[in-house]
Backbone as ProteinMPNN parsed JSONL, in Angstrom:
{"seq_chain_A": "XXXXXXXXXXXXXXXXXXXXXXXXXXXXXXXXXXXXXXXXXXXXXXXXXXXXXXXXXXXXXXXXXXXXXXXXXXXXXXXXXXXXXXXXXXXXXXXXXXXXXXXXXXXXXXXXXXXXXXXXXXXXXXXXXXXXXXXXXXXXXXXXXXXXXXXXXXXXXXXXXXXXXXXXXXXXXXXXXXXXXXXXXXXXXXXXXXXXXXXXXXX", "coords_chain_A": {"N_chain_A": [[-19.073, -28.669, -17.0], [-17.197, -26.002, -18.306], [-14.782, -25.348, -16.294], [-13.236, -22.058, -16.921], [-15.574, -20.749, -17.325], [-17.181, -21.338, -15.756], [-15.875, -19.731, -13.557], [-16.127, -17.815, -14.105], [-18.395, -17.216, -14.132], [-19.408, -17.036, -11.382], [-17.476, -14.695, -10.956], [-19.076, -12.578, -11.786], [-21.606, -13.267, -10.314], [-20.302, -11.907, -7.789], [-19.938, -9.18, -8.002], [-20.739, -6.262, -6.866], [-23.923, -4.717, -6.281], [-25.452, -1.644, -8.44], [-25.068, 1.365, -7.662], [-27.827, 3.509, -6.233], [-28.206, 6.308, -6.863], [-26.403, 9.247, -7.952], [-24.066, 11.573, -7.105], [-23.792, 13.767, -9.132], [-25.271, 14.635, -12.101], [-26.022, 13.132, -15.047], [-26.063, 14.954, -17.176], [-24.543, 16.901, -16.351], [-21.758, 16.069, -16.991], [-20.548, 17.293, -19.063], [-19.593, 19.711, -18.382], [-16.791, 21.867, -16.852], [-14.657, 21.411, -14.371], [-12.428, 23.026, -11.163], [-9.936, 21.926, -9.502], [-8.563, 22.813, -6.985], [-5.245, 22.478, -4.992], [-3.191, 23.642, -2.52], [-0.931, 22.212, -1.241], [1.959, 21.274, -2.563], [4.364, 19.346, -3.311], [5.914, 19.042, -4.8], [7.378, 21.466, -5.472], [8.264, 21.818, -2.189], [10.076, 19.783, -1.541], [11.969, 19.788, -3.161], [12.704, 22.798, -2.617], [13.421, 22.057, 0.473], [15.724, 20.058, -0.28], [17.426, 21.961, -1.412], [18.101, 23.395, 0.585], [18.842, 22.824, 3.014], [21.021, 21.154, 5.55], [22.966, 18.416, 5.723], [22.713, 17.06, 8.53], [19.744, 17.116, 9.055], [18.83, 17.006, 6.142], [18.785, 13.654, 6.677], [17.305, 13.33, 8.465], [14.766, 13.364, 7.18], [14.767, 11.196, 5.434], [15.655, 9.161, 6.793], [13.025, 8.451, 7.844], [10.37, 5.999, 7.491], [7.941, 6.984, 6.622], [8.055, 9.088, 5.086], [10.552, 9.264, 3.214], [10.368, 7.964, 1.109], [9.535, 9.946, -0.445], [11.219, 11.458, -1.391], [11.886, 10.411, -3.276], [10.489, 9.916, -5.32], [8.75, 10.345, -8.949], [8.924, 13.489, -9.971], [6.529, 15.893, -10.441], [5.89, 18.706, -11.49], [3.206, 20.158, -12.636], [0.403, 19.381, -11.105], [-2.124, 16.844, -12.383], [-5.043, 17.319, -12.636], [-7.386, 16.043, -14.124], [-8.109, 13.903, -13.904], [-9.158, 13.444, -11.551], [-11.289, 14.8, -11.547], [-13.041, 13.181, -13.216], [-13.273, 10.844, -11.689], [-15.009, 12.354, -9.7], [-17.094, 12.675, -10.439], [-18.692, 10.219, -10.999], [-19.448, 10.048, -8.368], [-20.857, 7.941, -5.554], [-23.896, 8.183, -4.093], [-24.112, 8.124, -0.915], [-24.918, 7.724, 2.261], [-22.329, 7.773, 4.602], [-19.614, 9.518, 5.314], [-17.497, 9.62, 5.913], [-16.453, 7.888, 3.84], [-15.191, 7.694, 0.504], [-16.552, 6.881, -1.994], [-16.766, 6.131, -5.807], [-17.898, 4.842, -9.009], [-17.156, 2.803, -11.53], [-17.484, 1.542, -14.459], [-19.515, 0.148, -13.768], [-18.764, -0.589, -11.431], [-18.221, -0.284, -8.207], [-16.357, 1.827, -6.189], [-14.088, 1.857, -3.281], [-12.696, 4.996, -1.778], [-10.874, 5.526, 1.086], [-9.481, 6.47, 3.703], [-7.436, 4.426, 4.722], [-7.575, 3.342, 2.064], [-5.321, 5.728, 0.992], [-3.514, 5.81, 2.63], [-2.446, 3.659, 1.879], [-1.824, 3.773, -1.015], [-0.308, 6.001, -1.406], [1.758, 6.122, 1.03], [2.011, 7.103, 3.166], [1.228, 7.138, 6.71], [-1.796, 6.695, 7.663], [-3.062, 5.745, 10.182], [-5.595, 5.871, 12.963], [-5.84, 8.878, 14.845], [-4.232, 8.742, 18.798], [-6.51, 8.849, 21.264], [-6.514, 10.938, 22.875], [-5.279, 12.892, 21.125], [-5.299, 15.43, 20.345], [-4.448, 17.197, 22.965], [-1.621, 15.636, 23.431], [1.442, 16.459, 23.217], [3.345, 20.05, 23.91], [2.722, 23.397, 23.262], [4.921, 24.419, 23.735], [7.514, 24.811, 21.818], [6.296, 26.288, 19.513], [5.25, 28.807, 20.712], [8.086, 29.773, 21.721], [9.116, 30.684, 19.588], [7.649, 32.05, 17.944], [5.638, 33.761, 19.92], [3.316, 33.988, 22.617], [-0.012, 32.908, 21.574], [0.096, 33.166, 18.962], [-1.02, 33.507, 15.436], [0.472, 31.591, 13.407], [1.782, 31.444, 10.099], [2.688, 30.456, 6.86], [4.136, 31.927, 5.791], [5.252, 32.75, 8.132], [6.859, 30.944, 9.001], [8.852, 30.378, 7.054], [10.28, 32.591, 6.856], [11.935, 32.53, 9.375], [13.0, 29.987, 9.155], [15.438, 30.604, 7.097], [16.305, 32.281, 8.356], [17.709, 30.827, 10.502], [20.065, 28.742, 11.692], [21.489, 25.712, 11.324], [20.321, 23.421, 13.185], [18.406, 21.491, 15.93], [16.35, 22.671, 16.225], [15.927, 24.304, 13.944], [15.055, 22.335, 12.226], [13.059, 21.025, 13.339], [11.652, 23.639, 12.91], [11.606, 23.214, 9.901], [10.24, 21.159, 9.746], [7.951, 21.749, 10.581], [7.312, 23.131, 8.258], [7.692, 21.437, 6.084], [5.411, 19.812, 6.699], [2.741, 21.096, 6.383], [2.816, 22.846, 3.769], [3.254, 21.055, 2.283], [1.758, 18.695, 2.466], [-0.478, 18.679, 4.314], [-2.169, 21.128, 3.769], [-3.857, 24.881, 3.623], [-6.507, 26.083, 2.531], [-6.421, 28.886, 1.745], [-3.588, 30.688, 1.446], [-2.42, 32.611, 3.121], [-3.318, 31.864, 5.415], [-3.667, 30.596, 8.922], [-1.345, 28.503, 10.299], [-2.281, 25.067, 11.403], [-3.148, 24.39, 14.535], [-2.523, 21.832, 15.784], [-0.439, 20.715, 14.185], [1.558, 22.332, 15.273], [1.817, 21.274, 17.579], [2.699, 18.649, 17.438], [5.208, 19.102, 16.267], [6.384, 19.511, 18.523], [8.316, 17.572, 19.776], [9.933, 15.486, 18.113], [10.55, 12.849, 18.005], [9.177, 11.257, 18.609]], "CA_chain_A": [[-19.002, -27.285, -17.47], [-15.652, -25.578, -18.723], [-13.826, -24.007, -15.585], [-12.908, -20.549, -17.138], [-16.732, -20.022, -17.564], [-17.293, -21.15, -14.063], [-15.062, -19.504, -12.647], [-16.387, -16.08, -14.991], [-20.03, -16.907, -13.519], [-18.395, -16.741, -9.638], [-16.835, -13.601, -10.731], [-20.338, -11.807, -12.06], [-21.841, -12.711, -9.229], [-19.707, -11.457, -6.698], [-20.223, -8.068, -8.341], [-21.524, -5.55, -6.445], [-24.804, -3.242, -6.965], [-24.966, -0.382, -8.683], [-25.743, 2.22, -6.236], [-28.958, 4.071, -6.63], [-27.825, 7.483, -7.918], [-25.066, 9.719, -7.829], [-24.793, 13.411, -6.889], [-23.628, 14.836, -9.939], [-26.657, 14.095, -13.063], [-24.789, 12.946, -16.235], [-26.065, 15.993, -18.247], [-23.416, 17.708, -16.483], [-20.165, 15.716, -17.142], [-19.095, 18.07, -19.824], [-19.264, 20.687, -17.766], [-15.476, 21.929, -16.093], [-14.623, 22.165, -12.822], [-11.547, 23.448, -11.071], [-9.861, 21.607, -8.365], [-7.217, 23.429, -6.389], [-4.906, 22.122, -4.08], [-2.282, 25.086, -2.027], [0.153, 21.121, -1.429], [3.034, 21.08, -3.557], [5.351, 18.665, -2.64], [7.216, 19.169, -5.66], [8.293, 23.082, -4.549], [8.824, 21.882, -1.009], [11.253, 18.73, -1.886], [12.895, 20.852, -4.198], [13.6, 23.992, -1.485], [14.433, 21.207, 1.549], [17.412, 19.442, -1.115], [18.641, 23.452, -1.69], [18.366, 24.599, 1.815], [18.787, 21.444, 4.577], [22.086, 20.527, 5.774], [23.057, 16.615, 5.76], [21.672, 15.948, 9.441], [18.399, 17.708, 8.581], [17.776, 15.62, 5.286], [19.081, 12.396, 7.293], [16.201, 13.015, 9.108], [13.594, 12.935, 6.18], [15.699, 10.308, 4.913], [15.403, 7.974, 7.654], [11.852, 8.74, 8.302], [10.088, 5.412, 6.959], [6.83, 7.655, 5.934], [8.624, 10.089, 4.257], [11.647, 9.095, 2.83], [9.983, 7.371, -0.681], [8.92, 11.08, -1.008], [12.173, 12.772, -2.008], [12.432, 9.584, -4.82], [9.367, 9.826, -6.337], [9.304, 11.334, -9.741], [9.046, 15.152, -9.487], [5.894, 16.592, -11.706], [5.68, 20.371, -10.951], [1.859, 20.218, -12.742], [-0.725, 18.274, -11.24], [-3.001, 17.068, -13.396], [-6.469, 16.954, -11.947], [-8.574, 16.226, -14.966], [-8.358, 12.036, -13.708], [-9.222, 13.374, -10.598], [-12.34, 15.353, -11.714], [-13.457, 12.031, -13.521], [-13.931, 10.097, -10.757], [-16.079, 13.122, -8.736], [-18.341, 12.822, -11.554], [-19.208, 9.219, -10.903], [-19.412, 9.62, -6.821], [-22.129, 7.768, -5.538], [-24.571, 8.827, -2.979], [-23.983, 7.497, 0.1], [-24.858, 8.562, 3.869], [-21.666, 7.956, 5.147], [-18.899, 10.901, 5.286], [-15.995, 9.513, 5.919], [-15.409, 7.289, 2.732], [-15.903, 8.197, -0.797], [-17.37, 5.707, -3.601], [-17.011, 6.08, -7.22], [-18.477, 3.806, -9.465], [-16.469, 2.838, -12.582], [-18.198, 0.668, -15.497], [-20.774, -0.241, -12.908], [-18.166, -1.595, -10.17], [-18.326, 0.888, -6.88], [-15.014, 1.548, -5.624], [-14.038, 2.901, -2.563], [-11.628, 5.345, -1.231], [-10.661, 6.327, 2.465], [-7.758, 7.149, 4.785], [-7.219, 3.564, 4.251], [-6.642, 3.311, 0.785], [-5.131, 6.417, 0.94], [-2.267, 5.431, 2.766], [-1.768, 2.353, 0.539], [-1.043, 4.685, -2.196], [0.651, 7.477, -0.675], [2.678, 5.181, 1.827], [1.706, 7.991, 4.676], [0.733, 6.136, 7.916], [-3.14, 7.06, 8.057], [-3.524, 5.446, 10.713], [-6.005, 6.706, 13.797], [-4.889, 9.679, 16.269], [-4.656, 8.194, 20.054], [-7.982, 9.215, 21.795], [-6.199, 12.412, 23.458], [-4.56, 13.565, 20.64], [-5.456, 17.455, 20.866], [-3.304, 17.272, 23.814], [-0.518, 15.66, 23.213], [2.735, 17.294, 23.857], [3.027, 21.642, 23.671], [3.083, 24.673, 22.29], [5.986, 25.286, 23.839], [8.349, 25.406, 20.738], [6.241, 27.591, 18.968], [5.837, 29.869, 22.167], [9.027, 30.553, 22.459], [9.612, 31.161, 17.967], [6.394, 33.282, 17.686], [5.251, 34.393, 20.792], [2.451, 33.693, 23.096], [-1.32, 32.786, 20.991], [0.381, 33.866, 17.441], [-1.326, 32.881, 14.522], [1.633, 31.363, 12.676], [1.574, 30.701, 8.779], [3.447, 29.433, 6.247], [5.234, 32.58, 5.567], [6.39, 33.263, 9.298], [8.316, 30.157, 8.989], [9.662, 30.289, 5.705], [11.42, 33.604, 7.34], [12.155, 32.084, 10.57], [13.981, 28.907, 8.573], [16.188, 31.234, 6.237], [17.56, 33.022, 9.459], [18.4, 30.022, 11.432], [21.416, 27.995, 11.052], [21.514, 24.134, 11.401], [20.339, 22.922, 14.494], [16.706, 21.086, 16.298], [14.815, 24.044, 16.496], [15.327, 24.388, 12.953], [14.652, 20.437, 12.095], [11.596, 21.33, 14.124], [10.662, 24.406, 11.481], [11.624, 22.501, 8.643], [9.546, 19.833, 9.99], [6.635, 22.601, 10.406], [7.197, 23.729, 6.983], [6.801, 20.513, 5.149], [3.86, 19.336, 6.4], [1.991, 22.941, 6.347], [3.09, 23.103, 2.961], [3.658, 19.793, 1.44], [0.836, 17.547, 3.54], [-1.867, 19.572, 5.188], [-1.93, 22.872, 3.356], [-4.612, 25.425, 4.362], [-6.874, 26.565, 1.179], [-5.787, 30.105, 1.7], [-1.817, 31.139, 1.356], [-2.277, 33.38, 4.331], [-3.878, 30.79, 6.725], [-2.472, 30.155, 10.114], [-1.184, 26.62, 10.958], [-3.508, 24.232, 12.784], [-2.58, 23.93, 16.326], [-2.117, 20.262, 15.708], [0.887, 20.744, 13.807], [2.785, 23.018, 15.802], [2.216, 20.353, 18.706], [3.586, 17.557, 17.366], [7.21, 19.189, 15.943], [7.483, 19.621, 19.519], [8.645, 16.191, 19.952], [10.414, 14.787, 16.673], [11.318, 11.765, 18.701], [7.899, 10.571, 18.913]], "C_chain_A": [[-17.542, -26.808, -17.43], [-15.333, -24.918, -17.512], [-13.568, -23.012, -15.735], [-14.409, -20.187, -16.982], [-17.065, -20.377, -15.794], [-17.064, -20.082, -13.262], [-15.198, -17.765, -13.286], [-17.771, -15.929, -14.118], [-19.997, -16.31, -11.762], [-18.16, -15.298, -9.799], [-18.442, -12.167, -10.59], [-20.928, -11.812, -10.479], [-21.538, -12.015, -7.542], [-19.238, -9.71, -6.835], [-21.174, -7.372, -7.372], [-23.165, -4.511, -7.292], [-24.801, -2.728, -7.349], [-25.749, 0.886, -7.31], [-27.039, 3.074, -7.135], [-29.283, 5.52, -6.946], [-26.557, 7.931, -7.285], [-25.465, 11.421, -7.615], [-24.372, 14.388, -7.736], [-24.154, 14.154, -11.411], [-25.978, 14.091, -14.383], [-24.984, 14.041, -16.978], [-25.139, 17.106, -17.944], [-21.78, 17.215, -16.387], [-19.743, 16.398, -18.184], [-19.053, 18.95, -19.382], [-17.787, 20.892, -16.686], [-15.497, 21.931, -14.776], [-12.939, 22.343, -12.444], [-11.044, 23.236, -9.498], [-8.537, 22.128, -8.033], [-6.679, 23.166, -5.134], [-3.739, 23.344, -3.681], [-0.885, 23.487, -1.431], [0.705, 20.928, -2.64], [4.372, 20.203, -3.189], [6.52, 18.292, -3.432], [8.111, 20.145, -5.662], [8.892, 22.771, -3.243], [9.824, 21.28, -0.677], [12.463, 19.496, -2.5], [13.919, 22.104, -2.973], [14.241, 23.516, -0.67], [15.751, 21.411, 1.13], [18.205, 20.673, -0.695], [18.849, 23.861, -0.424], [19.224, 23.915, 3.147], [20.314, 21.085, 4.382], [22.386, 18.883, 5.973], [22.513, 16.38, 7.078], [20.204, 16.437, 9.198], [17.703, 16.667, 7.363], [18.436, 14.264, 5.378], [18.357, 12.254, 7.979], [15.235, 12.662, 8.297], [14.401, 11.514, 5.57], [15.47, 8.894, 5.824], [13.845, 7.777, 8.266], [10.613, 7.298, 7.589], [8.611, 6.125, 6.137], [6.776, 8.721, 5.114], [9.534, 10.183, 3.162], [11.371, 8.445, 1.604], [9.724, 8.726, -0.99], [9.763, 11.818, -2.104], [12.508, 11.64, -3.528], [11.806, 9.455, -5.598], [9.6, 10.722, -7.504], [8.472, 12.098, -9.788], [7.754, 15.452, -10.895], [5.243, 17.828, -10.964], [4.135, 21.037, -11.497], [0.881, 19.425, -12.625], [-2.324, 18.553, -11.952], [-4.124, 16.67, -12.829], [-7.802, 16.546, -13.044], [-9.109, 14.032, -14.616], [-9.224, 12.052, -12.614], [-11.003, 13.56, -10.59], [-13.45, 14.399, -12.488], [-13.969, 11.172, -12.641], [-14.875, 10.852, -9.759], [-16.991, 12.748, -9.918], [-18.965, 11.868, -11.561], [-19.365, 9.444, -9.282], [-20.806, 8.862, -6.346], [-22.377, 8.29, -4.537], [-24.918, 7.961, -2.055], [-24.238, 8.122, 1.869], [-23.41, 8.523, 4.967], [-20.3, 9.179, 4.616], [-17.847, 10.924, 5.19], [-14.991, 8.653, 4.817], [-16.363, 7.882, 1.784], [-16.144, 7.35, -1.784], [-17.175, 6.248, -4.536], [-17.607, 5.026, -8.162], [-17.761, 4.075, -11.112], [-17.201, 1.404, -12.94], [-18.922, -0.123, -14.558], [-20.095, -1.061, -11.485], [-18.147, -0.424, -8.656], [-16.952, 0.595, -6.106], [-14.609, 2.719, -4.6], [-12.75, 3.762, -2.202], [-11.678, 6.105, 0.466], [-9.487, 6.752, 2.532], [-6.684, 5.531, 4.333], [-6.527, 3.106, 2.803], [-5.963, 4.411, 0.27], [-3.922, 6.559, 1.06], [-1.773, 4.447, 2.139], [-0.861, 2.969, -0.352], [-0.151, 5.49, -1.613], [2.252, 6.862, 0.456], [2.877, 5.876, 3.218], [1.13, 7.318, 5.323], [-0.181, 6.895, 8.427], [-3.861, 6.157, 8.852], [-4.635, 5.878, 12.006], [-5.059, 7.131, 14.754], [-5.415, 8.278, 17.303], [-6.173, 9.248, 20.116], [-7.557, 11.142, 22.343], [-5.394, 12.876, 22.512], [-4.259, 15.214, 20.493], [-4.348, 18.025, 21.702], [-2.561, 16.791, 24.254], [0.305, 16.68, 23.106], [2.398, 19.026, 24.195], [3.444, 22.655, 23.143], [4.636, 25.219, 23.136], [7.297, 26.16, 22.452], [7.793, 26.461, 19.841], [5.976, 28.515, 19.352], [6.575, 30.325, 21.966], [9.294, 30.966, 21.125], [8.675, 32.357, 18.022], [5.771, 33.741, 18.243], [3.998, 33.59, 21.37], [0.491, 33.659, 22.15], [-1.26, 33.518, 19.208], [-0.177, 32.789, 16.52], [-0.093, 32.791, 13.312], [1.208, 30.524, 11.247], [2.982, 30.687, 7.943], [4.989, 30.722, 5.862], [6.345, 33.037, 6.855], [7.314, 32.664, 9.368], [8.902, 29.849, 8.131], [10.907, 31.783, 6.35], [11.957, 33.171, 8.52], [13.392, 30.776, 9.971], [15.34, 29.647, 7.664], [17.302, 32.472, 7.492], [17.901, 32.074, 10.495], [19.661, 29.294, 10.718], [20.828, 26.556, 11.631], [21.003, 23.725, 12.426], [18.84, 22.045, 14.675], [16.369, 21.891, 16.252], [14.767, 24.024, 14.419], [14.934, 23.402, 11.783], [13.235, 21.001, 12.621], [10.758, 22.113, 12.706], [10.314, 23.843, 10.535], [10.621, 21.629, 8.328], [8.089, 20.245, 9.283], [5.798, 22.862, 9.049], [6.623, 22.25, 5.973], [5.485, 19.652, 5.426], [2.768, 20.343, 7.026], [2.0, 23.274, 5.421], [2.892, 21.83, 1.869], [2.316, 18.598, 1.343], [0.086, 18.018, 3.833], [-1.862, 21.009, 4.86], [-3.76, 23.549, 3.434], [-4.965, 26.003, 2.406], [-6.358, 28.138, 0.945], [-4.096, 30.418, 2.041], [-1.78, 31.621, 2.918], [-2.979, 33.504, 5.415], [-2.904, 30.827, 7.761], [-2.677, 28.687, 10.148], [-1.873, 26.03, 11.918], [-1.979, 23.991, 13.718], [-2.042, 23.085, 16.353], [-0.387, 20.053, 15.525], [1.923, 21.369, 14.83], [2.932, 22.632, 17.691], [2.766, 19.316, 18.492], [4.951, 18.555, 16.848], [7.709, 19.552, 17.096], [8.467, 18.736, 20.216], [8.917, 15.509, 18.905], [10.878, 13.423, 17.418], [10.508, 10.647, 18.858], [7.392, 10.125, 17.438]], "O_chain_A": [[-16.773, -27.22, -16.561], [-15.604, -23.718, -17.564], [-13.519, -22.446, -14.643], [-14.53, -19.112, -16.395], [-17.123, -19.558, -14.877], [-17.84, -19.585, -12.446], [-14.51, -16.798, -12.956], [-18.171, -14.902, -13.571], [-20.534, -15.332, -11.243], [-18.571, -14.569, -8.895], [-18.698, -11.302, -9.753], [-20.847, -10.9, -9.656], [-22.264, -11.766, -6.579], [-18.477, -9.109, -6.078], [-22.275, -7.853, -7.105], [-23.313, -3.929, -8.367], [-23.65, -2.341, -7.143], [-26.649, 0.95, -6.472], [-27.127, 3.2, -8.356], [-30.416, 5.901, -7.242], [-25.856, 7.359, -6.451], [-26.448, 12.137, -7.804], [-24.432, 15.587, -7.463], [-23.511, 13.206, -11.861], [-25.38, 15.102, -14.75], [-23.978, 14.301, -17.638], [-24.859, 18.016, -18.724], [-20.852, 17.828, -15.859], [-18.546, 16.266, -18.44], [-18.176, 19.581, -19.971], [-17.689, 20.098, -15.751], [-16.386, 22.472, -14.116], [-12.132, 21.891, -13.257], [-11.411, 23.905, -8.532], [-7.536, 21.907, -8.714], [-7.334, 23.476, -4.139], [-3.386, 24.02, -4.647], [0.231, 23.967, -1.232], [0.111, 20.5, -3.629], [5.364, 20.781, -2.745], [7.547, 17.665, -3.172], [9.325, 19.986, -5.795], [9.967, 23.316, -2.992], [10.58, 21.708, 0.196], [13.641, 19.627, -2.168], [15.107, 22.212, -2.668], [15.4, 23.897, -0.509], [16.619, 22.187, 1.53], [19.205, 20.688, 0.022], [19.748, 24.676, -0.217], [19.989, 24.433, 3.96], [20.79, 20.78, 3.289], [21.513, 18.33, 6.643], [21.718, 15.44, 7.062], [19.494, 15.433, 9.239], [16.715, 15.933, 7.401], [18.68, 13.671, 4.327], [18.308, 11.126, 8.47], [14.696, 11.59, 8.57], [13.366, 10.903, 5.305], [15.147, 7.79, 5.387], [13.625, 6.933, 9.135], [9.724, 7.92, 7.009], [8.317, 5.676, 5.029], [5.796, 9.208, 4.552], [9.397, 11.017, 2.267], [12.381, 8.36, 0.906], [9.65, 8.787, -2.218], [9.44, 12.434, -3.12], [13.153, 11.96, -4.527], [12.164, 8.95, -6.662], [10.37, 11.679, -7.412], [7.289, 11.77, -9.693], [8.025, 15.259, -12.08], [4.352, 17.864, -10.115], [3.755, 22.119, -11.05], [0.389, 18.793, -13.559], [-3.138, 19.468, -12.074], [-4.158, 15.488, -12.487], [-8.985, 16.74, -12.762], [-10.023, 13.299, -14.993], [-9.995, 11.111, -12.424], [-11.811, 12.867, -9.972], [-14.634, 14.734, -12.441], [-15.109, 10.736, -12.802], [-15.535, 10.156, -8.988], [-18.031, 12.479, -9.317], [-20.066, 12.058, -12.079], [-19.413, 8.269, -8.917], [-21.851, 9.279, -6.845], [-21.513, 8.876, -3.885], [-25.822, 7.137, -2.19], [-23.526, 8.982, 2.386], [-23.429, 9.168, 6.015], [-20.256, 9.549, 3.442], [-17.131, 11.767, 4.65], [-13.767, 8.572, 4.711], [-17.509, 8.322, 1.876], [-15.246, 7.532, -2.606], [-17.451, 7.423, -4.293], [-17.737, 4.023, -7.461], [-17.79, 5.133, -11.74], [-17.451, 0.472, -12.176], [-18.796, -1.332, -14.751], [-20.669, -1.851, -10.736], [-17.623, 0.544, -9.207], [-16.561, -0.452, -5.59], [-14.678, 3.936, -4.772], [-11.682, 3.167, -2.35], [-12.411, 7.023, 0.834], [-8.693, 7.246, 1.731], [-5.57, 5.533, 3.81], [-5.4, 2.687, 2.542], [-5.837, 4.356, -0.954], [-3.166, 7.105, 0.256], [-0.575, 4.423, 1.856], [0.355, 2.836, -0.49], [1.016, 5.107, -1.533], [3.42, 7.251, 0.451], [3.593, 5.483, 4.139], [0.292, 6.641, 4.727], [0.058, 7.673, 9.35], [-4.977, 5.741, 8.543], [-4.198, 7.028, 12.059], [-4.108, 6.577, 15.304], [-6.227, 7.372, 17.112], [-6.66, 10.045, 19.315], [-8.199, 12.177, 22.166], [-4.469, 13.477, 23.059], [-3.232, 15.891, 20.542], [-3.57, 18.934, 21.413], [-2.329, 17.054, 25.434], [-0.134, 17.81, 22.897], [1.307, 19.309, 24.689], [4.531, 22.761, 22.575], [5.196, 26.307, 23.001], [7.706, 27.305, 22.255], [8.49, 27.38, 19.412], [6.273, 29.476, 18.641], [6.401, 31.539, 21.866], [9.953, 31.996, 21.264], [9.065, 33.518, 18.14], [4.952, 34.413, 17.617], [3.607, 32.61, 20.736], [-0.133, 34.706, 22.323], [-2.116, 34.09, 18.533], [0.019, 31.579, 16.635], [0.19, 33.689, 12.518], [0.598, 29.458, 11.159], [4.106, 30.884, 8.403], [6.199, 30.537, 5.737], [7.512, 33.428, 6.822], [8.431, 33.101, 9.646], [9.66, 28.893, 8.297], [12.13, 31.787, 6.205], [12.953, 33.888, 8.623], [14.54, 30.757, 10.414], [16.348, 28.942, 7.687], [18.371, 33.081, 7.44], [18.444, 32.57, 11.482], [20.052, 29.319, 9.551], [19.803, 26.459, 12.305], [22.101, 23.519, 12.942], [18.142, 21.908, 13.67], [15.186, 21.553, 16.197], [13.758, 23.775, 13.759], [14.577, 23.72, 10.649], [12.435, 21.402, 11.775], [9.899, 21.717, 11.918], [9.156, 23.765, 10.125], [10.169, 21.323, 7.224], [7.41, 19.798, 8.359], [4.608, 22.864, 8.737], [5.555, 22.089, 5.381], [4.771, 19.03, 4.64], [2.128, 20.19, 8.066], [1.257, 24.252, 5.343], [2.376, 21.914, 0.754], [2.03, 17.869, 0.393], [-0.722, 17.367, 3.17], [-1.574, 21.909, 5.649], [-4.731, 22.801, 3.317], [-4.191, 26.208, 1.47], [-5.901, 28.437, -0.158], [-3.685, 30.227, 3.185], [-1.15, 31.008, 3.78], [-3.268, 34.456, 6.14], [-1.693, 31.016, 7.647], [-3.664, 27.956, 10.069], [-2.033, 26.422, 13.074], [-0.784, 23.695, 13.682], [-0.937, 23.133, 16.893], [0.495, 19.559, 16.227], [3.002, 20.837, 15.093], [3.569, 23.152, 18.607], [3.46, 18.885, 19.413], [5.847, 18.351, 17.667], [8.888, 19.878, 17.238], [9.273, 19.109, 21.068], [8.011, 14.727, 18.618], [12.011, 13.125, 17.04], [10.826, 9.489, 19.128], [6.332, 9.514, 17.308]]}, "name": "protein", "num_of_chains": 1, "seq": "XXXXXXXXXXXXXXXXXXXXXXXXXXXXXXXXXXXXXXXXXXXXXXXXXXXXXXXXXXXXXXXXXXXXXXXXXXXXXXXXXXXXXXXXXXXXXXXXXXXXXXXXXXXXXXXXXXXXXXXXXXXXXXXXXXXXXXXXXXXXXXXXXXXXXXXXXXXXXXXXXXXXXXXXXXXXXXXXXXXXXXXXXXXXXXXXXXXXXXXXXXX"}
């Protein structure tokens, strides 16, 4: 038997299932939907360049998870209509933490995993105690004791500092509050999370 066909029959069957439905019923794929993300990492790259002094973006710069960011090319409208294509195939699955699509009958998955592939962000797992890791001290002593701090306190807080760590720290705050982990509402406060790790850029 010819090898290419062999080696086509191998491929068929090493095809997966099709999964056994999906949660959105084909009579509504022409129907729109409207996916909105409040991450712009094309506004926030953009303000850094104009605002950050050379050791500031020598820090993003040397940052191996960051530093493909500022070279990527810049599109100030994302286009979500590729995106809204693949929700439309999702299959229905009991687990939560990955998402399936199914394209021309192949089921393809996406996690954190292939997430960071693409992206080149290190989605890897927190430690076990991550919650409490390091402390609020730095943003203690910027915004006071149990302040709900958002995106605009430190956009004013960065524009009146001058050069230094504390405001490497903000900066820090700012792009991934803004850029990376943005809150569906503008005038959200910053997860806790965040404003425990920029207390330790070293880590």
């Amino acid at each position: 038997m010819d090898e290419d066909i062999v080696k086509e029959e191998e491929e068929e069957e090493e095809q997966p299932d099709a999964p056994a439905s999906f949660y959105i019923n084909r009579d509504k794929y022409k129907m729109g939907c409207k996916i909105v993300t409040r991450c712009s990492l094309f506004k926030v790259v953009n303000v850094l360049e104009k605002t950050l002094g050379e050791f500031e973006m020598e820090w993003f710069r040397e940052q191996n998870q960051f530093s493909h960011l500022f070279h990527m090319p810049r599109e100030p409208n994302r286009k979500s209509m590729g995106m809204w294509l693949l929700v439309l195939r999702t299959a229905r699955l009991k687990k939560r933490n990955v998402w399936w699509f199914v394209v021309n009958v192949v089921p393809v998955r996406y996690s954190l995993w292939e997430h960071g592939l693409i992206s080149g962000l290190d989605c890897s797992e927190y430690l076990p105690n991550y919650k409490g890791l390091e402390s609020l001290k730095f943003a203690e002593r910027c915004f006071g004791k149990d302040a709900n701090v958002t995106l605009k306190d430190i956009e004013k807080k960065i524009t009146s500092m001058i050069a230094c760590e504390d405001r490497l720290r903000m900066v820090v705050l700012y792009f991934l509050g803004s850029g990376l982990i943005s809150n569906t509402k503008a005038d959200a406060a910053i997860d806790t999370f965040l404003l425990r790790i920029v207390n330790n850029l070293d880590q």
